[in-house]
GROMACS .gro file of C-alpha atoms in nm:
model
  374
    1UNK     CA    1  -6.081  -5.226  -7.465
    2UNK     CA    2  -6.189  -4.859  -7.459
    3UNK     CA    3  -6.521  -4.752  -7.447
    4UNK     CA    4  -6.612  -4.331  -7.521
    5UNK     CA    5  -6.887  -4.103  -7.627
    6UNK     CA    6  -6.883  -3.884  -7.967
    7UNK     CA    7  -7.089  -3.598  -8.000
    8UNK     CA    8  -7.047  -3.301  -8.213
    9UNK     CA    9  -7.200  -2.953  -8.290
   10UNK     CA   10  -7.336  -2.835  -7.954
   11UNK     CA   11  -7.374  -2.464  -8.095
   12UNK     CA   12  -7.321  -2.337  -7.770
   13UNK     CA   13  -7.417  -1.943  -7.797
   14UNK     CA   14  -7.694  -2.006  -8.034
   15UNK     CA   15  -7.964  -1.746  -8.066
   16UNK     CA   16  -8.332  -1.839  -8.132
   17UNK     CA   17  -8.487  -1.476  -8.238
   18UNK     CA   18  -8.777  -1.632  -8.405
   19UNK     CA   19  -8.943  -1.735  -8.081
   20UNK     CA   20  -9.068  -1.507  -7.802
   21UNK     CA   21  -8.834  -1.380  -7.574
   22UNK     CA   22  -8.876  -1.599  -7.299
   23UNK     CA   23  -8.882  -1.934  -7.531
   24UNK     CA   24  -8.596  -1.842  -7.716
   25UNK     CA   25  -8.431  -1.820  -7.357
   26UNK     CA   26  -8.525  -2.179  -7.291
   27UNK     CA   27  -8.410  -2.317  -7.572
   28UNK     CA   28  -8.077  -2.177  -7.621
   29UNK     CA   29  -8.040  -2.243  -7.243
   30UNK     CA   30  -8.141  -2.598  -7.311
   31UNK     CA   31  -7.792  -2.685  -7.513
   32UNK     CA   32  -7.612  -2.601  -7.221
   33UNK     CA   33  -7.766  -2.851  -7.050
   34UNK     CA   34  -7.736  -3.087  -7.320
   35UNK     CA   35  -7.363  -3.084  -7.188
   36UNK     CA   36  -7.461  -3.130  -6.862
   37UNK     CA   37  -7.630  -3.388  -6.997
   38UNK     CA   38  -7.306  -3.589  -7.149
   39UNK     CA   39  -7.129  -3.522  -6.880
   40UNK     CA   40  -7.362  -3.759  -6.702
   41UNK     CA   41  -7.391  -4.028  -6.932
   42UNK     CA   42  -7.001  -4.040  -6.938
   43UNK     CA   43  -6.989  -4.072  -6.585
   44UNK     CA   44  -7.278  -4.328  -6.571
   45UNK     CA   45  -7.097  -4.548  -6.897
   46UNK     CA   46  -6.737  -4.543  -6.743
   47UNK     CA   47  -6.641  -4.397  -7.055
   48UNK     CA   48  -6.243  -4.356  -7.104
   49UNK     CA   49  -6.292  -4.011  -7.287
   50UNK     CA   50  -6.573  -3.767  -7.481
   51UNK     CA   51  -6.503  -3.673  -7.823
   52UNK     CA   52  -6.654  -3.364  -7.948
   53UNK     CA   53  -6.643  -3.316  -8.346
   54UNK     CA   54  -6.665  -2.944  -8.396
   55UNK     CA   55  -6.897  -2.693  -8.388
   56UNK     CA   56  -6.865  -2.674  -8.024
   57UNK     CA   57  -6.965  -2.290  -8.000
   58UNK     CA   58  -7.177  -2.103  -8.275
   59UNK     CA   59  -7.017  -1.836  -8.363
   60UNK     CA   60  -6.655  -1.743  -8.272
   61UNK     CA   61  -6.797  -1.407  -8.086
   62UNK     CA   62  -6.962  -1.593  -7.807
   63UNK     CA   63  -6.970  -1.406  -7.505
   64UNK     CA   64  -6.692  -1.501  -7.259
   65UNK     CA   65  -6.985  -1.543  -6.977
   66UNK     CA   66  -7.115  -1.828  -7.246
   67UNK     CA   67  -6.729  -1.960  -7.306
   68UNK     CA   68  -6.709  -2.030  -6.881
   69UNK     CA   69  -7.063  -2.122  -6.871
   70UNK     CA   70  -6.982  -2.414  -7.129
   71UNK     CA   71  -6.705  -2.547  -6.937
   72UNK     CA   72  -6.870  -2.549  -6.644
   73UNK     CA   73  -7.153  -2.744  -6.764
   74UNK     CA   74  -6.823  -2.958  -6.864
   75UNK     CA   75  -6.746  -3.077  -6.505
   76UNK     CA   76  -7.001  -3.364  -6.409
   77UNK     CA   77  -6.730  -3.599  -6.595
   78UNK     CA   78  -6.369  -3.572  -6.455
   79UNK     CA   79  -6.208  -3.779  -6.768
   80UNK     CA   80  -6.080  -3.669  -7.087
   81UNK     CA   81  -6.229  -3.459  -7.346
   82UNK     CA   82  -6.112  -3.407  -7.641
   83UNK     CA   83  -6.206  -3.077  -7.876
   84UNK     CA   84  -6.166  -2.970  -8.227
   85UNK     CA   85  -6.284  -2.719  -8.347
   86UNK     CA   86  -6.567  -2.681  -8.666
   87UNK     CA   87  -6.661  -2.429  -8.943
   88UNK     CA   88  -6.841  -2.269  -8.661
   89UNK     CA   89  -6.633  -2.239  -8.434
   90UNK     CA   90  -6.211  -2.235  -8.623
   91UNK     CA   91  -5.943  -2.252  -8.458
   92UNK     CA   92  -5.837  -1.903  -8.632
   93UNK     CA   93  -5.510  -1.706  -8.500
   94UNK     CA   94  -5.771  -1.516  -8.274
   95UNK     CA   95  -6.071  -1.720  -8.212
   96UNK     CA   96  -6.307  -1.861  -7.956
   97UNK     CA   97  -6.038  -2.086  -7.810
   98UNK     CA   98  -5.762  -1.844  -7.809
   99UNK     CA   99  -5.999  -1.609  -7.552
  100UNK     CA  100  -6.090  -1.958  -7.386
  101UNK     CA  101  -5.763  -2.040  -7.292
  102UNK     CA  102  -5.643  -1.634  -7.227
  103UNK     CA  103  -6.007  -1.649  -6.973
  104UNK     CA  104  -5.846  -2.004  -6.810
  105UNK     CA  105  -6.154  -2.118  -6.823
  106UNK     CA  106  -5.988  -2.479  -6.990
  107UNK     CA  107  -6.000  -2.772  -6.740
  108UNK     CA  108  -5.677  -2.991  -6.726
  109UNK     CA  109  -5.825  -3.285  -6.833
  110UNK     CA  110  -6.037  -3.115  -7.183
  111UNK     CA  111  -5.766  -3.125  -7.462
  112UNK     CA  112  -5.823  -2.853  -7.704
  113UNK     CA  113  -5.710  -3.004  -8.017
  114UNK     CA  114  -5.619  -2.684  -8.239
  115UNK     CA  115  -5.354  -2.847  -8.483
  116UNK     CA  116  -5.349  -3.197  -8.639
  117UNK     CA  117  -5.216  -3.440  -8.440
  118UNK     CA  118  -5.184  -3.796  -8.306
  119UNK     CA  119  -5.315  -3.803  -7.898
  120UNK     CA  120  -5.237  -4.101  -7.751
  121UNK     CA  121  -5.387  -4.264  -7.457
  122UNK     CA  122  -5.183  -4.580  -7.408
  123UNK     CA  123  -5.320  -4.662  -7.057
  124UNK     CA  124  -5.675  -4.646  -7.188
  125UNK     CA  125  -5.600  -4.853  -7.510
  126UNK     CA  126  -5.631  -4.572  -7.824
  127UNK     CA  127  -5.497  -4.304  -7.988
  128UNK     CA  128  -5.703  -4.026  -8.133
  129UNK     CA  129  -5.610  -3.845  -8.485
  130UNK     CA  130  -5.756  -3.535  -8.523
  131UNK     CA  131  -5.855  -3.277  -8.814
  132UNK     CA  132  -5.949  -2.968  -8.674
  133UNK     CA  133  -6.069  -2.661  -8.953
  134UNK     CA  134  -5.855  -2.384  -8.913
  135UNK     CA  135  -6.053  -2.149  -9.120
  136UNK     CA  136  -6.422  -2.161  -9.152
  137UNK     CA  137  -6.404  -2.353  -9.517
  138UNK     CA  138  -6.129  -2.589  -9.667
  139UNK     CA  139  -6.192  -2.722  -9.999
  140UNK     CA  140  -5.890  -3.016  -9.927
  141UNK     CA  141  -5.962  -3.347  -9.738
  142UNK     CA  142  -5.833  -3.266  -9.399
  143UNK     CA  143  -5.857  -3.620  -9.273
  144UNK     CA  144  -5.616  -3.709  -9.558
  145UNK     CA  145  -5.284  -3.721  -9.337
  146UNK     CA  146  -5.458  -4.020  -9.116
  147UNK     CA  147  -5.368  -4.286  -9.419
  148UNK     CA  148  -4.996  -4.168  -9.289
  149UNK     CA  149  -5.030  -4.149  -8.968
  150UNK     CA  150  -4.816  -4.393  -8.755
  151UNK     CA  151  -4.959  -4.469  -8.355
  152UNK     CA  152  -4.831  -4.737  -8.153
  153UNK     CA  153  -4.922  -5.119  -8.202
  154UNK     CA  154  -5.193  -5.256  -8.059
  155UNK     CA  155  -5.398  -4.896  -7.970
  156UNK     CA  156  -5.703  -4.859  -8.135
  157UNK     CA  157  -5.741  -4.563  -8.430
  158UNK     CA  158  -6.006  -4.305  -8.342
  159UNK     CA  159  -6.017  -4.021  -8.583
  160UNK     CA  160  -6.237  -3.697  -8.527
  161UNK     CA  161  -6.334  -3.447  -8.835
  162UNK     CA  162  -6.597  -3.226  -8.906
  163UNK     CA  163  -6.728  -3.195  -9.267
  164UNK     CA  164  -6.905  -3.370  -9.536
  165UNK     CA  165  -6.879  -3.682  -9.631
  166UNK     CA  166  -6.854  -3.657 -10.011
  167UNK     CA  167  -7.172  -3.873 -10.223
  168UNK     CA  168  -7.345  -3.955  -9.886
  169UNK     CA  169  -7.518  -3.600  -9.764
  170UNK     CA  170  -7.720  -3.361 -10.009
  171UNK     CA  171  -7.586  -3.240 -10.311
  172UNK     CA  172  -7.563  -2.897 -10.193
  173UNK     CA  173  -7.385  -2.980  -9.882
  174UNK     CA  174  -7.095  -3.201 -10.034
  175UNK     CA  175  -6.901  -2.885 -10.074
  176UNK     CA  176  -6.632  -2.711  -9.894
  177UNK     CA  177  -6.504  -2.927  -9.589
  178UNK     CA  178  -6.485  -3.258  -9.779
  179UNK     CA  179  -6.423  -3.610  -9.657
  180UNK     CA  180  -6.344  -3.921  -9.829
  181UNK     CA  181  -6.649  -4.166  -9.758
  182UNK     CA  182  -6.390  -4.486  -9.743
  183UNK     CA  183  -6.180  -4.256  -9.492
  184UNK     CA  184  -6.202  -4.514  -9.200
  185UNK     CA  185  -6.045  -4.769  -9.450
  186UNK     CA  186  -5.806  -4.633  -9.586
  187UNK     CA  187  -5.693  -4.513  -9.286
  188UNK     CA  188  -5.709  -4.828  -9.081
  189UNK     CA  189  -5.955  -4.610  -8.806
  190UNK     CA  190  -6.157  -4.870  -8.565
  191UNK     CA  191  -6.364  -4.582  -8.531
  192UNK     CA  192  -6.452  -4.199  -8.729
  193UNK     CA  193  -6.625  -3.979  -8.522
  194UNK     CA  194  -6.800  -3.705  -8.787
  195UNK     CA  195  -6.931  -3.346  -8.696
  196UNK     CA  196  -7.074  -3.087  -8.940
  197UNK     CA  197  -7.434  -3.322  -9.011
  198UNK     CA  198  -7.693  -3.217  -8.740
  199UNK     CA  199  -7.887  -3.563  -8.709
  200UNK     CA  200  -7.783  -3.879  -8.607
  201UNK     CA  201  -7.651  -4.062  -8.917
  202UNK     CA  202  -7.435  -4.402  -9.004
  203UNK     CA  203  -7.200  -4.403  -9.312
  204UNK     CA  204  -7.092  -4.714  -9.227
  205UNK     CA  205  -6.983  -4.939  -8.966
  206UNK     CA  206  -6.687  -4.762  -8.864
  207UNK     CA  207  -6.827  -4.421  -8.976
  208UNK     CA  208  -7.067  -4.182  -8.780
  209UNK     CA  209  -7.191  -3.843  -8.742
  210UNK     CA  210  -7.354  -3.806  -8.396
  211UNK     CA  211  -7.590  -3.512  -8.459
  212UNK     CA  212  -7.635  -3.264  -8.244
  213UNK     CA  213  -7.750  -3.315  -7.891
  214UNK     CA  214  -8.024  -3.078  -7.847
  215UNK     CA  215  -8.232  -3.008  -8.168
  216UNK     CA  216  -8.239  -2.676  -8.240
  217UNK     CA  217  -8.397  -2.667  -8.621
  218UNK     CA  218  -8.719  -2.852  -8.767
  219UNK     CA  219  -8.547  -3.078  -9.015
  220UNK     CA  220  -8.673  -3.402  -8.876
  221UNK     CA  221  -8.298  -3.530  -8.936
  222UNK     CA  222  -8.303  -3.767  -8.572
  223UNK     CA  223  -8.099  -3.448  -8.348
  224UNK     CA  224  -8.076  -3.518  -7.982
  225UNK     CA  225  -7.818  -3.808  -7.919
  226UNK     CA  226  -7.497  -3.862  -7.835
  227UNK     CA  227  -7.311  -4.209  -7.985
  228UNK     CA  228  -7.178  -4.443  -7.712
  229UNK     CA  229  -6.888  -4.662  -7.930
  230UNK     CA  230  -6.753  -5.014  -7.778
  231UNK     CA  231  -6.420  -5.122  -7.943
  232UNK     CA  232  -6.375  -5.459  -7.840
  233UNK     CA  233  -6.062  -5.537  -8.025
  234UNK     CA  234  -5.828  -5.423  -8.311
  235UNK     CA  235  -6.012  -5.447  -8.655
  236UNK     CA  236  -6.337  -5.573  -8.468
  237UNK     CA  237  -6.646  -5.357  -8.563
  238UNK     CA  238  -6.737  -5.114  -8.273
  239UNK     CA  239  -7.068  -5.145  -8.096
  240UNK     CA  240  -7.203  -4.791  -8.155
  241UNK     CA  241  -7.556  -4.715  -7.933
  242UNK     CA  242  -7.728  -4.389  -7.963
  243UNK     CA  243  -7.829  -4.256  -7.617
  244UNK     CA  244  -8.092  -3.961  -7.568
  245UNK     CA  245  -8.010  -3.626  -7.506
  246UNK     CA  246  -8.255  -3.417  -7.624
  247UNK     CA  247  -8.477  -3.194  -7.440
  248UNK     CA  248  -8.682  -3.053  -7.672
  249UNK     CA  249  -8.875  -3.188  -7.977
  250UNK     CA  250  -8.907  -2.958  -8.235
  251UNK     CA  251  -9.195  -3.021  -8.491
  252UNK     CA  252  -9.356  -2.929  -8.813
  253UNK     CA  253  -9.726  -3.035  -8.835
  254UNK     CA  254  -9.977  -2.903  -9.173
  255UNK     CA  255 -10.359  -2.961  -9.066
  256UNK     CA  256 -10.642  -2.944  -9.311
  257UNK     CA  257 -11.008  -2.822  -9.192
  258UNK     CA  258 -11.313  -2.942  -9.427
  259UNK     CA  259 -11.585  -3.092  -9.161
  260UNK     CA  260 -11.609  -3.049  -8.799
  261UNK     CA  261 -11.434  -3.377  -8.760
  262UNK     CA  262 -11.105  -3.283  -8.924
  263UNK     CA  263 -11.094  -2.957  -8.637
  264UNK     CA  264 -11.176  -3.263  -8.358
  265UNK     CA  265 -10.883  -3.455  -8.502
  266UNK     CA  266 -10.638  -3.189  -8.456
  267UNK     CA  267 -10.793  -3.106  -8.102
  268UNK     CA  268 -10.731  -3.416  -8.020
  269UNK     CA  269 -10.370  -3.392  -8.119
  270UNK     CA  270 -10.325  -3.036  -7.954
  271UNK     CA  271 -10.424  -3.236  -7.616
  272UNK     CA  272 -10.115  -3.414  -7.621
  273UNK     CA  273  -9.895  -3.095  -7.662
  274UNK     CA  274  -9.617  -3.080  -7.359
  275UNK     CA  275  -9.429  -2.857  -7.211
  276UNK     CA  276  -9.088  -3.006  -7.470
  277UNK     CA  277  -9.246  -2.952  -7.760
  278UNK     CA  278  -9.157  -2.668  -8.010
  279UNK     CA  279  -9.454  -2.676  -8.238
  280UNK     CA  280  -9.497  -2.450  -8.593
  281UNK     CA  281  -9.848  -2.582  -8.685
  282UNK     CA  282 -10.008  -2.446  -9.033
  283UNK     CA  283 -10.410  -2.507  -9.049
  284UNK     CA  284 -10.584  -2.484  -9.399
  285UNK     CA  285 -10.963  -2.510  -9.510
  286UNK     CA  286 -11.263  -2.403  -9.419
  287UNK     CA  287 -11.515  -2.349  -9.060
  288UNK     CA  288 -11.762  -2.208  -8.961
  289UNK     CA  289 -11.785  -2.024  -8.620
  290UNK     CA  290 -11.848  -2.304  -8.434
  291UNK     CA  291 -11.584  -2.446  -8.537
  292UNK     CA  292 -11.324  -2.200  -8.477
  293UNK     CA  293 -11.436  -2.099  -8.155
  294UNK     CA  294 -11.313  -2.491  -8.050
  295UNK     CA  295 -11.030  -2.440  -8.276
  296UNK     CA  296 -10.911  -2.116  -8.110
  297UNK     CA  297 -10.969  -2.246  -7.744
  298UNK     CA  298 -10.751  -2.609  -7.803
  299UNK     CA  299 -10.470  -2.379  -7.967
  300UNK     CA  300 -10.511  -2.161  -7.686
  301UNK     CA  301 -10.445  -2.414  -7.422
  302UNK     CA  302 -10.165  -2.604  -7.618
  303UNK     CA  303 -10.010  -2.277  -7.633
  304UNK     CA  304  -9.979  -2.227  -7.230
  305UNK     CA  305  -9.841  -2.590  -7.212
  306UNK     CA  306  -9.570  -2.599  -7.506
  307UNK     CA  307  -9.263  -2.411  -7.480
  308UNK     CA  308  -9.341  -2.282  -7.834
  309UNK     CA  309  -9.618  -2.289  -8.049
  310UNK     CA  310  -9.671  -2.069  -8.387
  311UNK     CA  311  -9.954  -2.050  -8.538
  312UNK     CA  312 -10.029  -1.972  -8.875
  313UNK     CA  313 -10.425  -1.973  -8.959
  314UNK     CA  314 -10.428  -1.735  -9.296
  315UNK     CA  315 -10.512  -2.050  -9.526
  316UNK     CA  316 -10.805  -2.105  -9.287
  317UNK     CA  317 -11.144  -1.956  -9.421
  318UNK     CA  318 -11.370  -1.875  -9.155
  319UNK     CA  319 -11.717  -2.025  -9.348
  320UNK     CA  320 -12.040  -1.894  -9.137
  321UNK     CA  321 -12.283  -2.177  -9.154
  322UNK     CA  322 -12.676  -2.079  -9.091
  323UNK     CA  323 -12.716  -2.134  -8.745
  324UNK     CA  324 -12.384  -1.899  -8.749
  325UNK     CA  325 -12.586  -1.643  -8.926
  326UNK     CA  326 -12.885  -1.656  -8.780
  327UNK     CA  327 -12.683  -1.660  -8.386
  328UNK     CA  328 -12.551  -1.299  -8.525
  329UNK     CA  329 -12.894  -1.157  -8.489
  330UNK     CA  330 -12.780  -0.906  -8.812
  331UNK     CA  331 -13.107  -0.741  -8.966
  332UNK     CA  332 -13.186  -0.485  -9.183
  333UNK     CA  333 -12.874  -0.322  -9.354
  334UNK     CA  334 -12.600  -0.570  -9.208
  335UNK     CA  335 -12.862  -0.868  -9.297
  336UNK     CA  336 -12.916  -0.714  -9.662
  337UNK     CA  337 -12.532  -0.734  -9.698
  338UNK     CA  338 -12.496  -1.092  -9.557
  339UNK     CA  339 -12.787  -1.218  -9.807
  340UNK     CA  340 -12.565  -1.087 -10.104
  341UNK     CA  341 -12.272  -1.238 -10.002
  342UNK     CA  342 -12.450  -1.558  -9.954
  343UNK     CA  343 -12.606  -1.493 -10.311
  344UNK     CA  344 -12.242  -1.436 -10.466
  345UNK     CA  345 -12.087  -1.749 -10.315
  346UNK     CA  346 -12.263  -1.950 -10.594
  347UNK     CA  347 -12.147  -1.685 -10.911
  348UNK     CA  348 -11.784  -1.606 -11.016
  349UNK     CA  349 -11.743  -1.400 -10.745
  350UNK     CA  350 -11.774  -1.736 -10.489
  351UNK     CA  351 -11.419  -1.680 -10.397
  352UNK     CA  352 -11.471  -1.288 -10.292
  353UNK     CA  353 -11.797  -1.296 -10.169
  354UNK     CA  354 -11.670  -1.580  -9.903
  355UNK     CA  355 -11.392  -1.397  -9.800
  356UNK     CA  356 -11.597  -1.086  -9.736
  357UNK     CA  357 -11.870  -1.289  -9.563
  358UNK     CA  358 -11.619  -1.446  -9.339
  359UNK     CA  359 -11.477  -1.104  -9.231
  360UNK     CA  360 -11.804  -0.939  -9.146
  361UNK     CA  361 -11.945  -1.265  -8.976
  362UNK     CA  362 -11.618  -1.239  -8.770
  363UNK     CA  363 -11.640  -0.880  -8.698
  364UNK     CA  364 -11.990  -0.946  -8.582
  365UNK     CA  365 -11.885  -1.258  -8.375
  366UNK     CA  366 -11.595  -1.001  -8.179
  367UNK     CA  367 -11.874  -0.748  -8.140
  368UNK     CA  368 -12.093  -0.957  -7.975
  369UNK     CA  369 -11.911  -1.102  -7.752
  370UNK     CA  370 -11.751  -0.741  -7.613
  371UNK     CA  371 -12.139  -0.678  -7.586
  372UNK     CA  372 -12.217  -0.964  -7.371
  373UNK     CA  373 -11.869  -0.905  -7.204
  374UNK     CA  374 -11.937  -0.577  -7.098
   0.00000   0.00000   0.00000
């Protein structure tokens, strides 16, 4: 009985403008070899065919450099794929796949599946019924027509859509590009392979949305696999393993500073930073110099060794402790002004008076050390 992969919304063309140059590179670069990737795992599983749910390409003004480069990455598995098109990526009168196949850039054996319709594979044991999106949003069911759909006895139903499941995702994304969530029921499917939903997520048995196979957000929504589904008979539930894809893990972590011993926690953590991790770490509280000279070089470090890491230390209050102080070597009218500020951190003003004190002690800090590096 037939044996494939489903995956779904590789974004291929995706721009990452919110990193540095050089990361955003990498990681756009990465989701081509995400396919490379597949193309593997197919070979490796025996797999009678790859279906992709959508979303294949980001934006329908890809480059046509990008639309080759794709199906190149494509060729590492020399059995059938089968394509529809998302809301990313519709199969509009002029579109993506209309310069695809004008470029010939379309292998014989990936089906571009621009229209609904039933694709049989009788030697391999299953039929596919598909529900491509011909315009970005459709506010109809389009995987209504598989309750009618006749295929030949004894092949197993696979049907491939890409849109919400209504009642099962958020509220605010069960809108345009509905789906009925008893779909696979009612239309006797052994098997619906879902695209639209970027993580990894079960409806039911028959049911699944793959998720993307390379993250490429920080919604902690299980991204990076692709779905291999066993069908072992007609009306039998399909075996349905997630296998890694992933390069990157993308991460959100929120770090507060009160003691020394909170900044050695997250030091600690920042040692296990790797070169697959894209990081956006937000550190709040207080320390003094000490403190945030540690602080600064761990963050440093992680930095070199991550492929991205963004920082944001504005909730961090840099709070000069004596030794601090006294290390500054500021005397007459800088060490007037410091005694003040000390003196107002205990009034009304604590809040001021410990901001200001934390810029000067830092200005002080940056002078000194030019001093002793010069």
């Amino acid at each position: 009985m037939p044996r494939f992969l489903h995956t779904a919304d590789w974004q291929i063309g995706r721009q990452y403008n919110q990193f540095a140059v050089d990361d955003g590179v990498a990681i756009a670069e990465a989701r081509l070899g995400a396919v490379v990737t597949l193309a593997r795992l197919a070979t490796e599983n025996h797999v009678d065919a790859v279906f992709v749910a959508g979303d294949v390409f980001d934006t329908q003004t890809v480059a046509d450099k990008t639309i080759l480069r794709l199906f190149n990455a494509m060729r590492g598995y020399t059995g059938p794929w089968i394509l529809i098109p998302g809301n990313h990526d519709a199969a509009l009168a002029e579109s993506v796949w209309t310069r695809a196949e004008r470029l010939n850039a379309v292998p014989a054996n990936v089906r571009l599946s621009l229209v609904p319709e039933v694709i049989a594979y009788e030697s391999a044991g299953f039929a596919v019924l598909t529900a491509p999106l011909t315009q970005r949003h459709t506010y109809n069911d389009l995987t209504e027509w598989f309750d009618t759909a006749d295929t030949a006895p004894g092949l197993v139903r696979v049907g491939l859509g890409h849109g919400a499941v209504q009642g099962i995702l958020a509220a605010e994304i069960d809108s345009a590009n509905p789906i009925a969530p008893d779909r696979a029921s009612t239309a006797r499917l052994d098997y619906l392979g879902l695209g639209d939903w970027h993580g990894l997520k079960r409806v039911d048995a028959r049911t699944w949305y793959s998720g993307t196979p390379e993250a490429e957000r920080f919604r902690g929504n299980e991204p990076g696999y692709v779905l291999l589904v066993e069908v072992d008979g007609l009306g039998i539930e399909p075996r349905v393993t997630p296998l890694q894809t992933g390069r990157f893990e993308w991460a959100q972590w929120e770090h507060a500073v009160g003691v020394p011993s909170d900044a050695d926690e997250l030091i600690d953590r920042l040692a296990g930073v790797q070169d697959n991790h894209v990081l956006e770490l937000v550190v709040r509280g207080q320390a003094d110099l000490n403190t945030l000279g540690r602080l600064n070089g761990a963050l440093t470090s992680a930095e070199a060794r991550a492929r991205s890491l963004s920082v944001d230390l504005s909730a961090l209050r840099l709070i000069p402790s004596d030794a601090d102080i006294s290390a500054l070597r500021a005397d007459g009218y800088l060490g007037d002004v410091i005694s003040t500020l000390r003196d107002l951190q205990s009034g009304t003003d604590a809040a001021v008076a410990t901001h200001a004190l934390g810029i000067l002690t830092s200005i002080l800090a940056d002078r000194q050390a030019s001093e002793v590096n010069v």
